[in-house]
Coordinates of C-alpha atoms in Angstrom, one line a residue:
M1 CA 36.5 38.5 11.9
Y2 CA 34.9 35.0 12.4
R3 CA 34.7 35.2 16.2
F4 CA 31.0 35.9 15.8
L5 CA 30.5 32.2 14.9
L6 CA 31.1 31.4 18.6
T7 CA 28.3 33.6 19.9
P8 CA 25.2 31.9 21.3
R9 CA 23.0 32.8 18.4
W10 CA 25.4 31.3 15.9
L11 CA 26.1 28.3 18.0
T12 CA 22.4 27.6 18.1
L13 CA 22.3 27.8 14.3
H14 CA 25.3 25.4 14.0
V15 CA 23.6 22.9 16.2
V16 CA 20.3 23.1 14.2
V17 CA 22.2 22.5 10.9
L18 CA 24.2 19.6 12.4
L19 CA 21.0 18.0 13.5
V20 CA 19.1 18.7 10.3
I21 CA 21.6 17.1 8.0
P22 CA 21.7 13.6 9.5
A23 CA 17.9 13.8 9.8
F24 CA 17.5 14.5 6.1
V25 CA 20.0 11.7 5.3
L26 CA 18.0 9.2 7.3
L27 CA 14.7 10.4 5.8
G28 CA 16.1 10.1 2.3
Q29 CA 17.4 6.6 3.0
W30 CA 14.0 5.6 4.4
Q31 CA 12.3 6.8 1.3
F32 CA 14.8 5.0 -1.0
G33 CA 14.2 1.8 1.0
R34 CA 10.4 2.2 0.5
F35 CA 11.1 2.8 -3.2
E36 CA 13.0 -0.5 -3.5
E37 CA 10.4 -2.4 -1.5
R38 CA 7.4 -1.1 -3.5
S39 CA 9.2 -1.5 -6.8
A40 CA 10.0 -5.2 -5.9
N41 CA 6.4 -5.7 -4.9
S42 CA 5.1 -4.1 -8.1
E43 CA 7.3 -6.2 -10.2
R44 CA 6.3 -9.4 -8.3
V45 CA 2.6 -8.7 -8.6
T46 CA 2.9 -7.8 -12.3
A47 CA 4.8 -11.0 -13.0
N48 CA 2.1 -13.0 -11.1
I49 CA -0.7 -11.4 -13.0
E50 CA 0.9 -12.0 -16.4
A51 CA 2.0 -15.6 -15.6
P52 CA 0.0 -18.5 -17.1
P53 CA -2.4 -20.1 -14.7
V54 CA -1.4 -23.2 -12.6
P55 CA -3.4 -25.7 -10.7
L56 CA -4.6 -24.3 -7.3
E57 CA -3.1 -27.2 -5.4
R58 CA 0.4 -26.2 -6.5
L59 CA 0.2 -22.9 -4.5
A60 CA -2.5 -23.4 -1.8
A61 CA -3.8 -26.2 0.5
P62 CA -6.3 -26.5 3.4
G63 CA -5.0 -25.0 6.6
R64 CA -2.0 -23.4 4.9
P65 CA -2.0 -19.6 4.4
V66 CA -1.3 -18.3 0.9
R67 CA 2.2 -16.9 0.6
Q68 CA 2.5 -13.2 0.0
D69 CA 4.8 -13.9 -3.0
D70 CA 1.9 -15.8 -4.6
R71 CA -0.6 -12.9 -4.4
F72 CA -2.5 -12.5 -7.7
R73 CA -1.0 -15.6 -9.2
K74 CA -3.5 -17.1 -11.7
V75 CA -4.8 -20.5 -10.7
T76 CA -7.3 -23.0 -12.0
V77 CA -9.6 -25.2 -9.9
A78 CA -12.5 -27.5 -10.7
G79 CA -15.5 -28.3 -8.4
T80 CA -19.1 -27.6 -7.6
Y81 CA -20.4 -24.4 -6.1
D82 CA -22.2 -24.6 -2.7
P83 CA -24.7 -21.7 -2.9
A84 CA -26.2 -22.8 0.5
H85 CA -23.1 -21.4 2.2
A86 CA -22.7 -18.3 0.0
L87 CA -21.8 -15.0 1.6
V88 CA -21.6 -11.3 0.6
V89 CA -18.8 -8.9 1.8
R90 CA -20.0 -5.5 2.9
R91 CA -18.5 -2.1 2.1
R92 CA -16.8 -3.0 -1.2
P93 CA -17.1 0.0 -3.5
Q94 CA -16.3 -0.4 -7.2
E95 CA -16.3 2.3 -9.8
G96 CA -17.5 4.9 -7.3
R97 CA -20.6 2.8 -6.2
N98 CA -21.1 1.0 -2.9
G99 CA -21.7 -2.7 -3.1
F100 CA -20.8 -6.2 -2.1
Y101 CA -18.4 -9.0 -3.1
V102 CA -20.1 -12.3 -3.7
L103 CA -18.4 -15.3 -2.0
T104 CA -19.3 -18.8 -2.9
P105 CA -17.4 -21.9 -1.7
L106 CA -16.3 -24.2 -4.6
V107 CA -16.2 -27.8 -3.3
T108 CA -13.3 -29.6 -4.9
G109 CA -13.8 -33.0 -3.4
N110 CA -12.2 -35.0 -0.6
G111 CA -13.8 -32.8 2.0
T112 CA -12.1 -29.6 0.8
A113 CA -13.2 -26.4 -0.8
V114 CA -12.0 -22.9 -1.8
I115 CA -13.8 -19.6 -1.4
V116 CA -14.4 -18.0 -4.8
N117 CA -15.0 -14.3 -5.0
R118 CA -17.4 -14.4 -8.0
G119 CA -17.4 -10.6 -8.3
W120 CA -19.2 -7.4 -7.3
V121 CA -22.9 -6.5 -7.0
P122 CA -24.4 -3.1 -6.2
A123 CA -25.9 -2.5 -2.7
G124 CA -29.6 -2.7 -2.1
P125 CA -31.9 0.2 -1.1
T126 CA -30.6 0.1 2.5
A127 CA -27.4 -0.8 4.2
D128 CA -28.9 -4.0 5.7
A129 CA -30.9 -5.0 2.7
P130 CA -29.6 -8.1 0.9
P131 CA -28.3 -7.4 -2.6
E132 CA -29.5 -9.1 -5.7
V133 CA -27.0 -11.9 -6.5
P134 CA -27.0 -13.9 -9.7
P135 CA -26.8 -17.6 -8.8
P136 CA -23.7 -19.6 -9.6
P137 CA -23.8 -22.2 -12.3
A138 CA -24.9 -25.6 -11.3
G139 CA -22.8 -28.8 -11.7
Q140 CA -19.1 -29.1 -12.3
V141 CA -17.3 -25.9 -13.2
T142 CA -13.7 -24.9 -13.9
V143 CA -12.7 -21.6 -12.3
T144 CA -9.7 -19.5 -13.3
G145 CA -8.8 -16.6 -11.0
R146 CA -6.3 -14.6 -9.0
L147 CA -5.1 -16.3 -5.8
R148 CA -5.4 -14.0 -2.7
P149 CA -4.3 -14.4 0.9
S150 CA -7.1 -14.2 3.5
E151 CA -7.8 -10.7 4.6
T152 CA -7.1 -9.5 8.2
E153 CA -7.8 -6.2 9.9
E154 CA -4.1 -5.3 9.5
S155 CA -3.8 -6.1 5.8
S156 CA -7.1 -4.6 4.8
G157 CA -7.6 -1.7 7.2
I158 CA -11.1 -2.9 7.8
R159 CA -12.2 -3.4 11.4
E160 CA -14.2 -6.5 12.1
R161 CA -17.4 -6.2 14.1
S162 CA -20.3 -8.4 15.2
G163 CA -24.1 -8.0 14.7
L164 CA -24.0 -8.1 10.9
P165 CA -27.1 -9.4 9.0
P166 CA -27.1 -13.1 8.3
G167 CA -24.9 -14.1 5.3
Q168 CA -22.8 -10.9 5.4
V169 CA -19.2 -10.5 6.5
L170 CA -16.7 -7.6 6.4
L171 CA -13.5 -9.6 5.8
I172 CA -12.6 -12.5 3.4
D173 CA -11.0 -14.6 6.1
A174 CA -10.9 -18.3 5.1
D175 CA -10.2 -19.4 8.7
A176 CA -13.2 -17.5 10.2
I177 CA -15.6 -18.4 7.4
G178 CA -14.5 -22.1 7.4
K179 CA -15.6 -22.6 11.0
G180 CA -19.2 -22.9 10.0
L181 CA -18.7 -25.1 6.9
P182 CA -18.9 -28.9 6.5
Y183 CA -15.6 -29.1 4.7
T184 CA -12.1 -27.7 5.1
L185 CA -11.2 -24.5 3.2
V186 CA -8.0 -23.6 1.4
G187 CA -6.1 -20.9 3.4
G188 CA -6.9 -18.1 1.0
Y189 CA -9.4 -17.4 -1.8
V190 CA -9.7 -17.1 -5.5
E191 CA -10.8 -13.9 -7.3
L192 CA -12.6 -15.2 -10.3
T193 CA -11.6 -14.0 -13.8
E194 CA -13.1 -16.8 -15.9
Q195 CA -15.2 -19.9 -15.5
R196 CA -16.4 -22.7 -17.7
P197 CA -19.3 -23.1 -18.4
E198 CA -20.2 -19.4 -18.4
P199 CA -23.4 -18.5 -16.5
A200 CA -26.2 -16.6 -18.1
A201 CA -25.8 -13.8 -15.5
A202 CA -22.9 -13.1 -13.1
P203 CA -21.6 -10.5 -10.8
V204 CA -19.4 -7.8 -12.2
P205 CA -15.7 -9.0 -12.3
V206 CA -13.3 -7.5 -9.8
P207 CA -10.9 -5.2 -11.7
V208 CA -7.3 -6.2 -12.2
P209 CA -5.3 -4.7 -9.3
D210 CA -3.5 -1.4 -9.9
V211 CA 0.1 -2.1 -9.1
G212 CA 0.9 1.6 -9.0
A213 CA 4.0 3.4 -10.0
G214 CA 6.3 1.0 -8.2
G215 CA 7.3 3.5 -5.5
G216 CA 8.1 6.4 -7.9
L217 CA 6.9 8.9 -5.4
N218 CA 9.2 7.5 -2.7
L219 CA 12.1 7.9 -5.1
A220 CA 11.2 11.5 -5.7
Y221 CA 10.8 12.1 -2.0
G222 CA 14.1 10.5 -1.3
I223 CA 15.8 12.8 -3.8
Q224 CA 14.0 15.7 -2.3
W225 CA 15.2 15.1 1.2
W226 CA 18.8 14.8 0.0
L227 CA 18.4 18.1 -2.0
F228 CA 17.3 19.7 1.3
I229 CA 20.8 18.8 2.7
G230 CA 22.4 20.9 0.0
I231 CA 19.9 23.7 0.7
A232 CA 20.6 23.6 4.4
I233 CA 24.4 23.7 3.9
G234 CA 24.1 26.3 1.2
G235 CA 21.9 28.5 3.4
W236 CA 24.2 28.1 6.4
I237 CA 27.2 29.2 4.3
M238 CA 25.2 32.1 2.7
L239 CA 24.3 33.4 6.2
I240 CA 27.9 33.3 7.3
R241 CA 29.1 35.1 4.2
R242 CA 26.4 37.8 4.6
E243 CA 27.3 38.3 8.2
V244 CA 31.0 38.7 7.3
A245 CA 30.1 41.1 4.5
E246 CA 28.0 43.2 6.8
R247 CA 30.7 43.3 9.5
K248 CA 33.3 44.3 6.9
A249 CA 31.0 47.1 5.7
E250 CA 30.5 48.3 9.2
T251 CA 34.2 48.4 9.8
A252 CA 34.8 50.3 6.6
E253 CA 32.2 52.9 7.5
A254 CA 33.7 53.3 11.0
R255 CA 37.2 54.0 9.5
E256 CA 35.9 56.6 7.0
P257 CA 35.7 59.5 9.6
E258 CA 39.2 58.7 10.8
T259 CA 40.5 58.8 7.3
A260 CA 38.8 62.2 6.6
A261 CA 40.1 63.7 9.8
N262 CA 43.7 62.8 8.9

């Protein structure tokens, strides 16, 4: 009755099922791994955002890249803004509008400084027109903000290019920006959330990062792939049972004329 399982058509089906099952297992494991990774990242970023601010020098130093584990950690730093070397970052939309981030070095003394992302301003009438940027406060200021690693093409998905208008960049890369400055930059930047004294006018603050659902979709996809394993096995068994039932029905029909003749 079950010899049909060794026919070429059924052997092909067996091979397909045997290949599909481990593939679904691996896909599910990969999604569960992504879930754990993103959940850990979400928890770490949330903890950093909610942690009390610490002095910048505890987490960053000139020539030393900011650690990924310290992303969005609140820091405080005092110094004097250097508007002569301010820059704006192109292609930074916010709330559905195209615009620029405003970067101004904050000189902290001893020949060192840190880039401060003071916030967002809307784009001008043309892509190459300089935006209107409120000036930074003069004199000594104390900045509180979220510590960020320097951007790269890989981390940001933004491709660097030359030929930009003066004073404009595409990436917040402390190493690249620091090459033209008379002081050494910290290997990252600070995303301003508060400063004292407060200026009369300032760029729009950068929103708090959205940490997402912590990989919830990856968990759902992982469960989905493993459910497909049950569907594949169940479908395979169902097809076998249907074939057996059809063959039994055909055998019974073939025997009916013999029974009637006897």
